[in-house]
Amino acid sequence: MIGRLFGLQPAPAERARVLELGCGDGGNVLSLAQALPDATLTGIDAAAGGIERGTQLAGAAGLENVRLRCLDLQELPEDLGEFDYILSHGVYSWIPSRARVALLAAVRRHLAPEGIAYISYNAYPGSYLRDMARDILAFHVRDISDPQRKLDAAHELMRTIVEIEEPSPYARLLREHVERMLRYSDALLFHDDLAEIATPFYLHEFVEHSNHHGLAFLAEADLSESQMRGVPESAARLMGGLPDDVVVREQYLDFFKNRMFRQTLLCQGDAPVRRELDDRAIESLWVSSSARPEPQQSVEGQTFATPEGFTVTTTEPLVHAALDRLAKEWPASVPFSALLDIAADADDAAGTGAPRELVAARLRVVLLQAYLGRIVQLQGCPSPLCAEPGKRPVASPLARAQQAAGLPAVSSLLHANVRLEGELEPRLLPLLDGTRTDTELALALDASDDAEVKDALDRFASLGLLWRPIHWAS
Ligand SMILES: C[S@@+](CC[C@H](N)C(=O)[O-])C[C@H]1O[C@@H](n2cnc3c(N)ncnc32)[C@H](O)[C@@H]1O
């Protein structure tokens, strides 16, 4: 989707060829396979255990469009093929430099001419803080080989550090960082901060490595991260004096934000990227938004707020109507054309007499700004999810397979990890195969109250756990 905003023509996601390098047990690639049933997906990882677990999950979830292969990314077969999208999440910083070279070479070799690669890595300058905590923990656990004992010892030291009220600014900085680390899952702590290798890079270094392999920086995967908001005039002035180079500008944003982690999109070095965002691309996209109208309108207009606290306030009837519709449809998405119908009707009713092309142009601008402000999401195609439980609800087959396999969290159709809550939800999910009404579900669960089941179904729907199959005509 982002590629289209920059003037590229990558293959439509719904029929794309996707490769994940270092897929682990397939968490990302299986979730994409379910969301894009007509795409073909390949995951590779050197660890046989993860590949085996992922393959079993894919079978249990009935995913026939994904193949997981046990391969070292340093020895990929020449005939692996060409891919429209290549992703590698949580790998680049955590492998030796020889493997990093192989990863970028593989992206260059296997990425389609207008394809897009996603690579995440730890970033400087923020990771200096992380390095400090890592060094301290590495020394503390240096003689422990058992993973659980390592975790226990690391937790003990971290709890001790946060209890010591040493007033120096450096100690306070470390304390605050360690406090955050104490909230990490064991898996994250083990992989990120107790790993033998975790090499951060400045963005400019990462881009230099990529350029060396014939790849170019396209954008950050989360474009809102590239926005200058709430910075003082002096920072805007300094940015204004920088060379007209997107990487230099992004690098300074990392300095200002002390960024620790990046999710960078790359393309082939000779891909025809246009640097200014092309809002016309939005006309072919689908839009969704978790923003809800605030109960009280103020003199400035109607405010819509997301659960994360991002807000937009409008007095424009066309914007109000479009956001209202998105709020009603959430978590489902709406095609731009349908939003335009709604916006044009609202504009007509307000009597502005604007022609449809003008309403479309305004809606495109508003949606692009709302996307950059984290108010709306833009997608190349809709997710196969149900925003309402319906008569006989069906839960995501992948989520059901993950739960049956005993995973601590399941993947939603919004590509988030969801933990099932309470006593009812874990018993309800496996029953959602489309054969039972909510009354039958309540009976099967021996629930004292139908309302409890209805509430759980509504929560599943809002989290994107309820599924409806979509296939794209070929
Ligand atoms: C933290 S995991 C990330 C898994 C997955 N991408 C995710 O986001 O959950 C890093 C993965 O990279 C894999 N890996 C490391 N070196 C590799 C190599 N040389 N070839 C293939 N996979 C490798 C590891 O086995 C591990 O599964």
Coordinates of C-alpha atoms and ligand atoms in Angstrom, one line a residue:
M1 CA 0.0 0.0 0.0
I2 CA 2.8 2.4 0.9
G3 CA 4.5 1.6 -2.3
R4 CA 1.5 3.0 -4.2
L5 CA 1.7 6.2 -2.3
F6 CA 5.3 6.6 -3.5
G7 CA 4.3 6.0 -7.2
L8 CA 5.4 2.3 -7.3
Q9 CA 3.2 -0.4 -8.8
P10 CA 3.9 -3.4 -6.5
A11 CA 1.7 -6.5 -7.1
P12 CA -1.7 -6.2 -5.4
A13 CA -1.4 -7.8 -1.9
E14 CA -4.3 -10.1 -2.5
R15 CA -2.5 -12.1 -5.2
A16 CA 1.1 -11.4 -4.2
R17 CA 4.1 -13.7 -3.7
V18 CA 5.4 -13.1 -0.2
L19 CA 8.7 -14.4 1.4
E20 CA 9.6 -14.1 5.0
L21 CA 13.3 -14.6 5.9
G22 CA 13.7 -15.9 9.4
C23 CA 10.1 -16.7 9.9
G24 CA 10.5 -18.6 13.3
D25 CA 7.4 -20.7 13.8
G26 CA 5.5 -18.7 11.1
G27 CA 3.5 -16.3 13.3
N28 CA 3.6 -13.5 10.7
V29 CA 3.5 -15.5 7.5
L30 CA 0.6 -17.7 8.6
S31 CA -1.4 -14.7 9.7
L32 CA -0.8 -13.1 6.3
A33 CA -1.7 -16.4 4.5
Q34 CA -5.1 -16.4 6.2
A35 CA -5.7 -12.8 5.4
L36 CA -4.7 -13.2 1.8
P37 CA -6.0 -16.6 0.7
D38 CA -5.1 -16.0 -3.0
A39 CA -1.6 -14.9 -2.3
T40 CA 1.3 -17.4 -2.1
L41 CA 3.6 -17.3 0.9
T42 CA 6.9 -18.8 1.7
G43 CA 8.7 -18.7 5.1
I44 CA 12.2 -19.8 5.6
D45 CA 14.1 -20.3 8.9
A46 CA 17.2 -22.2 9.9
A47 CA 15.6 -23.7 13.0
A48 CA 13.9 -27.0 12.2
G49 CA 11.7 -26.9 15.3
G50 CA 10.0 -23.6 14.4
I51 CA 9.4 -24.8 10.9
E52 CA 7.8 -28.0 12.1
R53 CA 5.5 -26.2 14.6
G54 CA 4.5 -23.7 12.0
T55 CA 3.8 -26.4 9.3
Q56 CA 1.6 -28.2 11.8
L57 CA -0.3 -25.0 12.6
A58 CA -0.8 -24.2 8.9
G59 CA -2.2 -27.7 8.4
A60 CA -4.5 -27.4 11.4
A61 CA -5.8 -24.0 10.2
G62 CA -6.3 -25.4 6.6
L63 CA -3.9 -22.9 5.1
E64 CA -2.9 -24.3 1.7
N65 CA -1.2 -21.1 0.3
V66 CA 1.8 -21.1 2.6
R67 CA 4.9 -23.2 2.7
L68 CA 7.5 -23.1 5.4
R69 CA 11.0 -24.4 4.6
C70 CA 14.0 -25.1 6.8
L71 CA 16.8 -23.2 5.1
D72 CA 19.7 -21.1 6.1
L73 CA 19.3 -17.6 4.5
Q74 CA 23.1 -17.8 3.7
E75 CA 22.5 -20.8 1.5
L76 CA 19.2 -20.1 -0.3
P77 CA 18.6 -22.0 -3.5
E78 CA 19.0 -20.0 -6.7
D79 CA 15.6 -21.1 -7.8
L80 CA 13.8 -19.8 -4.7
G81 CA 11.9 -17.5 -7.1
E82 CA 10.9 -13.9 -7.3
F83 CA 8.7 -12.2 -4.6
D84 CA 6.6 -9.1 -4.6
Y85 CA 7.0 -8.6 -0.8
I86 CA 9.9 -9.8 1.3
L87 CA 9.8 -9.4 5.1
S88 CA 12.4 -10.1 7.8
H89 CA 11.2 -9.1 11.3
G90 CA 13.4 -9.3 14.3
V91 CA 16.3 -10.9 12.4
Y92 CA 18.8 -8.3 11.0
S93 CA 20.2 -7.0 14.3
W94 CA 20.3 -10.5 15.8
I95 CA 22.5 -12.4 13.3
P96 CA 26.3 -12.2 12.6
S97 CA 27.5 -9.7 10.0
R98 CA 28.1 -12.4 7.4
A99 CA 24.4 -13.4 7.7
R100 CA 23.3 -9.8 7.5
V101 CA 25.2 -9.5 4.2
A102 CA 23.5 -12.6 2.9
L103 CA 20.1 -11.3 4.0
L104 CA 20.4 -8.1 2.0
A105 CA 21.9 -10.0 -1.0
A106 CA 18.9 -12.3 -0.8
V107 CA 16.5 -9.4 -0.8
R108 CA 18.2 -7.9 -3.9
R109 CA 18.2 -11.2 -5.7
H110 CA 14.6 -12.3 -5.0
L111 CA 12.7 -9.0 -4.9
A112 CA 10.5 -8.2 -7.9
P113 CA 11.5 -5.0 -9.8
E114 CA 8.8 -2.9 -8.1
G115 CA 8.6 -5.2 -5.0
I116 CA 8.9 -4.0 -1.4
A117 CA 11.0 -5.4 1.4
Y118 CA 10.4 -4.8 5.1
I119 CA 13.3 -5.2 7.5
S120 CA 13.2 -4.4 11.2
Y121 CA 16.3 -3.7 13.4
N122 CA 17.4 -2.0 16.6
A123 CA 18.4 1.6 15.9
Y124 CA 20.7 4.1 17.4
P125 CA 20.8 6.5 19.1
G126 CA 18.0 5.1 21.4
S127 CA 19.6 1.7 21.5
Y128 CA 22.6 3.1 23.5
L129 CA 20.3 2.9 26.5
R130 CA 19.4 -0.7 25.5
D131 CA 23.1 -1.5 25.2
M132 CA 23.8 -0.2 28.7
A133 CA 21.1 -2.6 30.1
R134 CA 22.2 -5.4 27.9
D135 CA 25.9 -5.1 29.0
I136 CA 24.8 -5.1 32.7
L137 CA 22.6 -8.2 32.3
A138 CA 25.2 -10.0 30.1
F139 CA 27.7 -9.7 32.9
H140 CA 25.2 -10.9 35.5
V141 CA 24.2 -14.0 33.7
R142 CA 27.6 -14.8 32.1
D143 CA 28.0 -18.2 33.8
I144 CA 24.3 -19.4 33.4
S145 CA 23.4 -21.5 30.4
D146 CA 19.9 -22.6 31.3
P147 CA 17.4 -20.2 29.7
Q148 CA 14.9 -20.1 32.6
R149 CA 17.6 -19.6 35.2
K150 CA 19.0 -16.8 32.9
L151 CA 15.6 -15.1 32.8
D152 CA 15.2 -15.5 36.6
A153 CA 18.6 -14.0 37.4
A154 CA 18.0 -11.1 34.9
H155 CA 14.6 -10.4 36.6
E156 CA 16.2 -10.4 40.0
L157 CA 18.9 -7.9 39.0
M158 CA 16.3 -5.7 37.2
R159 CA 14.0 -5.6 40.2
T160 CA 17.0 -4.6 42.4
I161 CA 18.0 -1.8 40.0
V162 CA 14.6 -0.2 40.0
E163 CA 14.4 -0.2 43.8
I164 CA 17.6 1.8 44.2
E165 CA 16.7 5.5 44.3
E166 CA 20.1 6.8 43.2
P167 CA 19.3 10.4 42.1
S168 CA 21.9 10.9 39.3
P169 CA 20.2 11.5 35.9
Y170 CA 22.1 8.5 34.4
A171 CA 20.9 6.1 37.1
R172 CA 17.3 7.5 36.7
L173 CA 17.5 6.9 32.9
L174 CA 18.6 3.3 33.4
R175 CA 16.0 2.7 36.1
E176 CA 13.2 3.9 33.8
H177 CA 14.4 1.7 31.0
V178 CA 14.7 -1.3 33.2
E179 CA 11.2 -0.6 34.6
R180 CA 10.0 -0.9 30.9
M181 CA 12.0 -4.1 30.4
L182 CA 10.3 -5.7 33.5
R183 CA 7.1 -5.4 31.5
Y184 CA 8.5 -7.4 28.5
S185 CA 7.4 -10.9 27.9
D186 CA 10.0 -13.6 28.7
A187 CA 10.3 -14.3 25.0
L188 CA 11.0 -10.7 24.1
L189 CA 13.5 -10.2 27.0
F190 CA 15.3 -13.4 26.0
H191 CA 15.4 -12.6 22.3
D192 CA 16.2 -8.9 22.6
D193 CA 18.2 -8.1 25.7
L194 CA 19.7 -11.5 26.7
A195 CA 20.6 -12.5 23.1
E196 CA 24.3 -13.0 22.3
I197 CA 24.0 -10.7 19.3
A198 CA 21.8 -7.6 19.1
T199 CA 23.6 -5.0 17.0
P200 CA 21.8 -1.7 16.5
F201 CA 22.5 0.6 13.5
Y202 CA 22.0 4.2 12.7
L203 CA 19.5 4.5 9.9
H204 CA 22.3 6.0 7.7
E205 CA 24.4 2.9 8.3
F206 CA 21.6 0.5 7.5
V207 CA 20.8 2.4 4.3
E208 CA 24.5 2.4 3.3
H209 CA 24.6 -1.4 3.7
S210 CA 21.4 -1.6 1.6
N211 CA 22.7 0.7 -1.1
H212 CA 25.8 -1.4 -1.3
H213 CA 23.5 -4.4 -2.2
G214 CA 21.7 -2.4 -4.9
L215 CA 18.7 -1.6 -2.7
A216 CA 17.2 1.8 -1.8
F217 CA 15.4 3.3 1.2
L218 CA 11.7 3.7 0.4
A219 CA 10.1 4.8 3.7
E220 CA 9.5 3.8 7.3
A221 CA 6.7 1.2 7.4
D222 CA 4.8 3.4 9.8
L223 CA 4.7 6.6 7.9
S224 CA 3.4 8.6 10.8
E225 CA 6.8 8.0 12.5
S226 CA 8.3 10.2 9.7
Q227 CA 6.1 13.2 10.6
M228 CA 7.4 16.3 12.5
R229 CA 4.7 17.0 15.0
G230 CA 4.9 19.1 18.1
V231 CA 8.6 20.1 17.6
P232 CA 9.7 23.6 18.4
E233 CA 10.3 26.1 15.6
S234 CA 14.1 25.7 16.0
A235 CA 13.9 22.0 15.1
A236 CA 11.8 22.8 12.1
R237 CA 14.3 25.5 11.1
L238 CA 17.2 23.1 11.5
M239 CA 15.4 20.5 9.4
G240 CA 14.7 23.2 6.7
G241 CA 18.5 23.7 6.4
L242 CA 19.3 20.0 5.8
P243 CA 20.1 18.6 2.4
D244 CA 17.2 17.5 0.3
D245 CA 17.8 13.9 1.2
V246 CA 15.1 11.7 2.7
V247 CA 17.6 9.5 4.6
V248 CA 19.4 12.5 6.2
R249 CA 16.0 14.0 7.3
E250 CA 14.8 10.7 8.7
Q251 CA 18.2 10.3 10.5
Y252 CA 17.7 13.7 12.3
L253 CA 14.1 12.6 13.3
D254 CA 15.8 9.6 15.0
F255 CA 18.1 12.0 16.8
F256 CA 15.1 14.2 18.0
K257 CA 13.0 11.1 19.0
N258 CA 15.9 9.1 20.3
R259 CA 14.6 6.2 18.3
M260 CA 15.4 2.6 19.4
F261 CA 13.8 0.5 16.7
R262 CA 13.1 0.8 13.0
Q263 CA 10.9 -1.0 10.5
T264 CA 12.3 0.1 7.2
L265 CA 10.9 -0.5 3.7
L266 CA 13.4 -1.0 0.9
C267 CA 13.0 -1.3 -2.8
Q268 CA 15.3 -2.1 -5.7
G269 CA 17.8 0.7 -6.3
D270 CA 16.4 1.5 -9.7
A271 CA 12.7 1.4 -8.8
P272 CA 10.9 4.5 -10.0
V273 CA 10.1 6.1 -6.6
R274 CA 8.5 9.5 -6.4
R275 CA 9.3 11.2 -3.2
E276 CA 6.1 13.3 -2.7
L277 CA 3.2 11.2 -1.5
D278 CA 0.6 10.7 -4.2
D279 CA -2.8 10.9 -2.6
R280 CA -4.5 9.7 -5.8
A281 CA -3.4 6.2 -4.9
I282 CA -5.9 6.3 -2.0
E283 CA -8.7 5.9 -4.5
S284 CA -7.8 2.3 -5.0
L285 CA -7.5 1.5 -1.2
W286 CA -9.7 0.4 1.7
V287 CA -10.0 2.5 4.8
S288 CA -10.7 1.6 8.4
S289 CA -10.6 3.5 11.7
S290 CA -11.1 2.7 15.4
A291 CA -11.8 6.4 16.1
R292 CA -15.1 7.1 17.7
P293 CA -17.1 10.3 17.9
E294 CA -16.8 12.0 21.4
P295 CA -20.2 12.4 23.0
Q296 CA -20.0 16.2 23.2
Q297 CA -19.4 18.4 20.2
S298 CA -17.4 21.5 21.0
V299 CA -17.4 24.9 19.3
E300 CA -14.4 23.7 17.2
G301 CA -16.5 20.8 15.9
Q302 CA -16.9 17.1 16.3
T303 CA -13.9 15.3 17.7
F304 CA -13.1 11.6 16.9
A305 CA -10.7 9.8 19.1
T306 CA -8.9 6.4 18.8
P307 CA -8.5 4.2 21.8
E308 CA -4.8 5.1 21.8
G309 CA -5.7 8.8 22.1
F310 CA -5.1 10.1 18.6
T311 CA -7.8 12.7 17.8
V312 CA -9.1 14.8 14.9
T313 CA -11.7 17.5 15.2
T314 CA -13.8 18.6 12.2
T315 CA -16.6 21.0 11.2
E316 CA -16.7 19.7 7.6
P317 CA -19.9 17.6 7.0
L318 CA -18.1 15.4 4.5
V319 CA -15.3 14.5 6.9
H320 CA -17.8 14.0 9.7
A321 CA -19.9 11.7 7.6
A322 CA -16.9 9.6 6.4
L323 CA -15.5 9.2 9.9
D324 CA -18.9 8.3 11.3
R325 CA -19.2 5.5 8.7
L326 CA -15.8 4.2 9.5
A327 CA -16.6 4.2 13.3
K328 CA -19.7 2.2 12.6
E329 CA -17.9 -0.3 10.4
W330 CA -14.8 -0.9 12.6
P331 CA -12.9 -3.2 12.6
A332 CA -14.1 -3.8 9.0
S333 CA -12.7 -1.5 6.2
V334 CA -14.6 0.5 3.6
P335 CA -13.5 1.0 0.0
F336 CA -12.7 4.6 -0.9
S337 CA -15.5 4.6 -3.5
A338 CA -18.1 3.9 -0.8
L339 CA -16.7 6.5 1.5
L340 CA -16.8 9.0 -1.4
D341 CA -20.5 8.3 -1.9
I342 CA -21.2 9.0 1.8
A343 CA -19.0 12.2 1.7
A344 CA -20.6 13.5 -1.5
D345 CA -24.2 12.9 0.0
A346 CA -23.2 14.8 3.2
D347 CA -21.7 17.6 1.1
D348 CA -24.8 17.8 -1.0
A349 CA -27.0 17.9 2.1
A350 CA -24.8 20.8 3.4
G351 CA -25.6 22.6 0.1
T352 CA -22.0 23.5 -0.9
G353 CA -22.7 22.5 -4.5
A354 CA -19.1 21.2 -4.9
P355 CA -18.7 18.8 -7.8
R356 CA -17.9 15.2 -7.0
E357 CA -14.2 15.5 -8.2
L358 CA -13.7 18.3 -5.6
V359 CA -15.2 16.2 -2.8
A360 CA -13.0 13.3 -3.9
A361 CA -9.9 15.5 -3.9
R362 CA -10.8 16.8 -0.4
L363 CA -11.5 13.3 0.9
R364 CA -8.2 12.0 -0.4
V365 CA -6.3 14.9 1.4
V366 CA -8.2 14.3 4.6
L367 CA -7.7 10.6 4.6
L368 CA -3.9 10.9 3.9
Q369 CA -3.6 13.4 6.8
A370 CA -5.7 11.1 9.0
Y371 CA -3.5 8.2 8.1
L372 CA -0.3 10.1 8.9
G373 CA -2.0 11.1 12.2
R374 CA -2.8 7.4 13.1
I375 CA -6.6 8.1 12.9
V376 CA -7.2 5.8 9.9
Q377 CA -5.5 2.7 8.4
L378 CA -5.2 2.2 4.7
Q379 CA -5.2 -1.3 3.1
G380 CA -4.7 -2.6 -0.4
C381 CA -7.6 -5.1 0.2
P382 CA -10.0 -5.8 3.0
S383 CA -9.3 -8.3 5.8
P384 CA -11.5 -11.4 5.9
L385 CA -13.1 -10.4 9.2
C386 CA -16.6 -10.1 10.5
A387 CA -17.4 -6.9 12.4
E388 CA -20.5 -8.5 13.9
P389 CA -20.8 -12.0 15.3
G390 CA -23.8 -12.8 13.0
K391 CA -26.1 -15.8 13.5
R392 CA -23.5 -18.6 13.6
P393 CA -20.2 -17.0 14.4
V394 CA -16.9 -18.4 13.0
A395 CA -13.6 -17.6 14.6
S396 CA -10.4 -17.3 12.7
P397 CA -9.2 -20.9 11.9
L398 CA -5.6 -19.9 12.6
A399 CA -6.6 -18.5 16.0
R400 CA -8.4 -21.7 16.8
A401 CA -5.4 -23.8 15.7
Q402 CA -3.0 -21.6 17.8
Q403 CA -5.2 -22.0 20.9
A404 CA -5.5 -25.8 20.4
A405 CA -1.6 -25.9 20.1
G406 CA -1.4 -24.2 23.5
L407 CA 0.1 -20.9 22.3
P408 CA -0.2 -18.1 25.0
A409 CA -1.7 -15.6 22.4
V410 CA -3.6 -16.0 19.1
S411 CA -3.3 -13.9 15.9
S412 CA -6.2 -11.7 15.1
L413 CA -7.2 -10.8 11.5
L414 CA -5.9 -7.3 12.3
H415 CA -2.4 -8.9 12.7
A416 CA -2.3 -8.3 16.4
N417 CA -1.6 -10.9 19.1
V418 CA -4.6 -11.4 21.4
R419 CA -4.6 -13.0 24.8
L420 CA -8.0 -14.7 25.6
E421 CA -9.4 -13.3 28.9
G422 CA -11.2 -14.9 31.8
E423 CA -12.7 -18.3 32.1
L424 CA -15.2 -18.1 29.3
E425 CA -13.2 -16.9 26.3
P426 CA -10.8 -19.8 26.0
R427 CA -13.7 -22.3 26.1
L428 CA -15.8 -20.2 23.6
L429 CA -13.2 -19.8 20.9
P430 CA -12.9 -23.5 19.9
L431 CA -16.7 -23.8 19.5
L432 CA -16.9 -21.0 16.9
D433 CA -16.9 -23.1 13.8
G434 CA -20.1 -21.7 12.3
T435 CA -22.4 -24.6 13.5
R436 CA -23.8 -22.9 16.6
T437 CA -26.1 -19.9 17.3
D438 CA -25.3 -17.8 20.4
T439 CA -28.1 -19.6 22.3
E440 CA -26.6 -23.0 21.4
L441 CA -23.1 -21.6 22.4
A442 CA -24.4 -20.6 25.8
L443 CA -26.0 -24.1 26.3
A444 CA -22.8 -25.8 25.2
L445 CA -20.8 -23.7 27.6
D446 CA -23.2 -24.2 30.4
A447 CA -23.2 -20.4 30.7
S448 CA -25.7 -19.1 33.3
D449 CA -26.3 -16.0 31.2
D450 CA -26.6 -15.6 27.4
A451 CA -25.4 -12.0 27.8
E452 CA -22.0 -13.1 28.9
V453 CA -21.6 -15.1 25.7
K454 CA -22.9 -12.2 23.6
D455 CA -20.4 -9.8 25.3
A456 CA -17.5 -12.2 24.6
L457 CA -18.6 -12.5 21.0
D458 CA -18.7 -8.8 20.6
R459 CA -15.2 -8.5 22.1
F460 CA -14.0 -11.1 19.6
A461 CA -15.6 -9.2 16.8
S462 CA -14.0 -5.9 17.8
L463 CA -10.6 -7.5 18.1
G464 CA -10.8 -9.0 14.6
L465 CA -11.1 -12.6 15.7
L466 CA -14.2 -13.4 13.7
W467 CA -13.7 -14.7 10.2
R468 CA -15.5 -14.7 6.9
P469 CA -13.8 -16.3 3.9
I470 CA -13.0 -13.9 1.0
H471 CA -11.6 -15.0 -2.3
W472 CA -10.6 -12.7 -5.1
A473 CA -11.9 -13.5 -8.6
S474 CA -8.9 -14.5 -10.8
Ligands
LIG1 C1 13.3 -13.6 16.8 S1 13.1 -14.7 15.6 C2 12.0 -13.8 14.6 C3 10.9 -14.7 14.1 C4 9.8 -14.1 13.3 N1 10.3 -13.3 12.2 C5 8.9 -13.2 14.1 O1 8.8 -12.0 13.9 O2 8.3 -13.8 15.1 C6 14.6 -14.7 14.6 C7 14.6 -15.9 13.7 O3 15.7 -15.8 12.7 C8 16.2 -17.1 12.5 N2 17.5 -17.1 11.9 C9 18.6 -16.7 12.5 N3 19.7 -16.8 11.6 C10 19.2 -17.4 10.5 C11 19.8 -17.8 9.3 N4 21.1 -17.7 9.1 N5 19.0 -18.4 8.3 C12 17.6 -18.5 8.6 N6 17.0 -18.1 9.7 C13 17.8 -17.6 10.7 C14 16.1 -17.8 13.9 O4 16.1 -19.2 13.8 C15 14.8 -17.2 14.4 O5 13.7 -18.0 14.2

